[in-house]
């Protein structure tokens, strides 16, 4: 059998893949370990998936690493996750740079501890000129937080007579989202058998193809990613039209 990677049609790659990296805690508990053990192993998966995306030429990869709601987890887990974030960025920034990967962050950076903000800002700066894969980390992010911010900013522009209400259209709204520089994801993957969005990219996922797998995030590897891409490539994206219309337009 042909390897998975060779079955992928390079002409029909999604430009943007978004992933809800779920299942670290359950995976760890299944090994009789603490939840943080799962998060540590999850970093291995991040490395492998970033490499896999870069290898096949994906332009944008967004990883949901920490949600607005995750702040409500037990303090030791939140602190552990922040430390892991900082140590990982410190270790990986140079490698990202060498591989021409550009790091971006979406979310409420001001909520992160100062030492984490500093580490992230350095990595953003080091990689800012890179033109390969755009790696977007969603940190202290939620779709509702993002939309609320956008609404407030737009309301301010209107209040200050810088934007007429009639001029607000989808293009304007998009400019106020954290993702204004990125195309919408065509493919959204969630690991670990949960079938929900959990406040991820609520606006941007409007027409994304959703792919769910039971594999826990710490065990998710390139081949799992390639399976998801192959599944995506087998789907017909209709955007509200009929199958016949899609066929005729080919
Ligand atoms: C995802 O794994 C990582 C984060 C949310 C930070 P979880 O920690 O949610 O793992 P489960 O879902 O409890 O197994
Ligand atoms: C979503 O996972 C957030 C991240 C993966 C960062 P959660 O584990 O927090 O989501 P729920 O609680 O199962 O919906
Ligand atoms: Mg979870």
PDB file of N, CA, C and O in Angstrom, residues 147 150 154 163-177 179-180 182 184 203-207 239:
ATOM      1  N   UNK A 147     -15.072  37.833  19.579  1.00  0.00           N
ATOM      2  CA  UNK A 147     -16.195  38.537  18.958  1.00  0.00           C
ATOM      3  C   UNK A 147     -16.619  39.746  19.792  1.00  0.00           C
ATOM      4  O   UNK A 147     -16.928  40.804  19.258  1.00  0.00           O
ATOM      5  N   UNK A 150     -14.192  42.473  19.124  1.00  0.00           N
ATOM      6  CA  UNK A 150     -14.419  43.055  17.799  1.00  0.00           C
ATOM      7  C   UNK A 150     -15.603  44.012  17.859  1.00  0.00           C
ATOM      8  O   UNK A 150     -15.535  45.135  17.345  1.00  0.00           O
ATOM      9  N   UNK A 154     -15.420  48.024  17.044  1.00  0.00           N
ATOM     10  CA  UNK A 154     -16.222  48.596  15.958  1.00  0.00           C
ATOM     11  C   UNK A 154     -17.138  49.688  16.526  1.00  0.00           C
ATOM     12  O   UNK A 154     -17.264  50.772  15.955  1.00  0.00           O
ATOM     13  N   UNK A 163     -16.249  55.415  11.371  1.00  0.00           N
ATOM     14  CA  UNK A 163     -16.825  54.318  10.579  1.00  0.00           C
ATOM     15  C   UNK A 163     -18.352  54.460  10.562  1.00  0.00           C
ATOM     16  O   UNK A 163     -18.999  54.396  11.602  1.00  0.00           O
ATOM     17  N   UNK A 164     -18.923  54.684   9.340  1.00  0.00           N
ATOM     18  CA  UNK A 164     -20.386  54.749   9.265  1.00  0.00           C
ATOM     19  C   UNK A 164     -20.975  53.347   9.430  1.00  0.00           C
ATOM     20  O   UNK A 164     -20.395  52.375   8.929  1.00  0.00           O
ATOM     21  N   UNK A 165     -22.095  53.251  10.120  1.00  0.00           N
ATOM     22  CA  UNK A 165     -22.718  51.939  10.362  1.00  0.00           C
ATOM     23  C   UNK A 165     -22.937  51.186   9.050  1.00  0.00           C
ATOM     24  O   UNK A 165     -22.706  49.976   8.967  1.00  0.00           O
ATOM     25  N   UNK A 166     -23.344  51.917   8.009  1.00  0.00           N
ATOM     26  CA  UNK A 166     -23.655  51.266   6.716  1.00  0.00           C
ATOM     27  C   UNK A 166     -22.412  50.621   6.111  1.00  0.00           C
ATOM     28  O   UNK A 166     -22.515  49.749   5.251  1.00  0.00           O
ATOM     29  N   UNK A 167     -21.236  51.061   6.525  1.00  0.00           N
ATOM     30  CA  UNK A 167     -20.003  50.514   5.929  1.00  0.00           C
ATOM     31  C   UNK A 167     -19.593  49.191   6.576  1.00  0.00           C
ATOM     32  O   UNK A 167     -18.673  48.522   6.113  1.00  0.00           O
ATOM     33  N   UNK A 168     -20.280  48.811   7.651  1.00  0.00           N
ATOM     34  CA  UNK A 168     -19.891  47.554   8.322  1.00  0.00           C
ATOM     35  C   UNK A 168     -20.390  46.374   7.513  1.00  0.00           C
ATOM     36  O   UNK A 168     -21.590  46.161   7.367  1.00  0.00           O
ATOM     37  N   UNK A 169     -19.452  45.654   6.939  1.00  0.00           N
ATOM     38  CA  UNK A 169     -19.816  44.427   6.218  1.00  0.00           C
ATOM     39  C   UNK A 169     -18.890  43.306   6.706  1.00  0.00           C
ATOM     40  O   UNK A 169     -18.140  43.497   7.666  1.00  0.00           O
ATOM     41  N   UNK A 170     -18.935  42.159   6.052  1.00  0.00           N
ATOM     42  CA  UNK A 170     -18.140  41.028   6.539  1.00  0.00           C
ATOM     43  C   UNK A 170     -16.637  41.300   6.479  1.00  0.00           C
ATOM     44  O   UNK A 170     -15.894  40.855   7.351  1.00  0.00           O
ATOM     45  N   UNK A 171     -16.215  42.055   5.458  1.00  0.00           N
ATOM     46  CA  UNK A 171     -14.782  42.370   5.360  1.00  0.00           C
ATOM     47  C   UNK A 171     -14.337  43.241   6.530  1.00  0.00           C
ATOM     48  O   UNK A 171     -13.255  43.039   7.093  1.00  0.00           O
ATOM     49  N   UNK A 172     -15.180  44.208   6.888  1.00  0.00           N
ATOM     50  CA  UNK A 172     -14.843  45.092   8.011  1.00  0.00           C
ATOM     51  C   UNK A 172     -14.794  44.263   9.299  1.00  0.00           C
ATOM     52  O   UNK A 172     -13.826  44.335  10.064  1.00  0.00           O
ATOM     53  N   UNK A 173     -15.812  43.458   9.520  1.00  0.00           N
ATOM     54  CA  UNK A 173     -15.848  42.643  10.736  1.00  0.00           C
ATOM     55  C   UNK A 173     -14.587  41.783  10.852  1.00  0.00           C
ATOM     56  O   UNK A 173     -13.960  41.705  11.909  1.00  0.00           O
ATOM     57  N   UNK A 174     -14.196  41.173   9.728  1.00  0.00           N
ATOM     58  CA  UNK A 174     -13.016  40.301   9.764  1.00  0.00           C
ATOM     59  C   UNK A 174     -11.746  41.031  10.168  1.00  0.00           C
ATOM     60  O   UNK A 174     -10.859  40.449  10.777  1.00  0.00           O
ATOM     61  N   UNK A 175     -11.685  42.312   9.802  1.00  0.00           N
ATOM     62  CA  UNK A 175     -10.493  43.094  10.148  1.00  0.00           C
ATOM     63  C   UNK A 175     -10.328  43.247  11.655  1.00  0.00           C
ATOM     64  O   UNK A 175      -9.247  43.511  12.146  1.00  0.00           O
ATOM     65  N   UNK A 176     -11.423  43.105  12.386  1.00  0.00           N
ATOM     66  CA  UNK A 176     -11.371  43.284  13.837  1.00  0.00           C
ATOM     67  C   UNK A 176     -11.202  41.969  14.590  1.00  0.00           C
ATOM     68  O   UNK A 176     -11.165  41.954  15.820  1.00  0.00           O
ATOM     69  N   UNK A 177     -11.099  40.868  13.863  1.00  0.00           N
ATOM     70  CA  UNK A 177     -10.859  39.576  14.528  1.00  0.00           C
ATOM     71  C   UNK A 177      -9.359  39.369  14.677  1.00  0.00           C
ATOM     72  O   UNK A 177      -8.561  39.977  13.948  1.00  0.00           O
ATOM     73  N   UNK A 179      -7.794  36.997  13.739  1.00  0.00           N
ATOM     74  CA  UNK A 179      -7.312  36.217  12.600  1.00  0.00           C
ATOM     75  C   UNK A 179      -7.335  37.011  11.300  1.00  0.00           C
ATOM     76  O   UNK A 179      -7.330  36.418  10.225  1.00  0.00           O
ATOM     77  N   UNK A 180      -7.368  38.357  11.418  1.00  0.00           N
ATOM     78  CA  UNK A 180      -7.536  39.177  10.207  1.00  0.00           C
ATOM     79  C   UNK A 180      -6.467  38.903   9.139  1.00  0.00           C
ATOM     80  O   UNK A 180      -6.716  39.104   7.960  1.00  0.00           O
ATOM     81  N   UNK A 182      -5.194  35.924   8.457  1.00  0.00           N
ATOM     82  CA  UNK A 182      -5.192  34.519   8.026  1.00  0.00           C
ATOM     83  C   UNK A 182      -6.485  34.164   7.294  1.00  0.00           C
ATOM     84  O   UNK A 182      -7.552  34.675   7.631  1.00  0.00           O
ATOM     85  N   UNK A 184      -9.674  31.654   6.506  1.00  0.00           N
ATOM     86  CA  UNK A 184     -10.437  30.769   7.388  1.00  0.00           C
ATOM     87  C   UNK A 184      -9.931  29.329   7.253  1.00  0.00           C
ATOM     88  O   UNK A 184      -9.547  28.909   6.160  1.00  0.00           O
ATOM     89  N   UNK A 203     -16.438  32.144  14.526  1.00  0.00           N
ATOM     90  CA  UNK A 203     -16.792  32.828  13.279  1.00  0.00           C
ATOM     91  C   UNK A 203     -16.085  32.177  12.080  1.00  0.00           C
ATOM     92  O   UNK A 203     -16.681  31.934  11.042  1.00  0.00           O
ATOM     93  N   UNK A 204     -14.818  31.862  12.289  1.00  0.00           N
ATOM     94  CA  UNK A 204     -13.966  31.414  11.178  1.00  0.00           C
ATOM     95  C   UNK A 204     -14.274  29.986  10.723  1.00  0.00           C
ATOM     96  O   UNK A 204     -13.941  29.594   9.618  1.00  0.00           O
ATOM     97  N   UNK A 205     -14.902  29.203  11.583  1.00  0.00           N
ATOM     98  CA  UNK A 205     -15.151  27.795  11.236  1.00  0.00           C
ATOM     99  C   UNK A 205     -16.472  27.608  10.484  1.00  0.00           C
ATOM    100  O   UNK A 205     -16.898  26.474  10.260  1.00  0.00           O
ATOM    101  N   UNK A 206     -17.092  28.722  10.089  1.00  0.00           N
ATOM    102  CA  UNK A 206     -18.427  28.657   9.470  1.00  0.00           C
ATOM    103  C   UNK A 206     -18.538  27.547   8.416  1.00  0.00           C
ATOM    104  O   UNK A 206     -19.508  26.800   8.400  1.00  0.00           O
ATOM    105  N   UNK A 207     -17.530  27.440   7.548  1.00  0.00           N
ATOM    106  CA  UNK A 207     -17.601  26.426   6.490  1.00  0.00           C
ATOM    107  C   UNK A 207     -16.452  25.418   6.531  1.00  0.00           C
ATOM    108  O   UNK A 207     -16.159  24.751   5.548  1.00  0.00           O
ATOM    109  N   UNK A 239     -20.751  24.834   0.137  1.00  0.00           N
ATOM    110  CA  UNK A 239     -21.008  26.236   0.489  1.00  0.00           C
ATOM    111  C   UNK A 239     -22.450  26.654   0.197  1.00  0.00           C
ATOM    112  O   UNK A 239     -22.703  27.744  -0.314  1.00  0.00           O
TER     113      UNK A 239
END
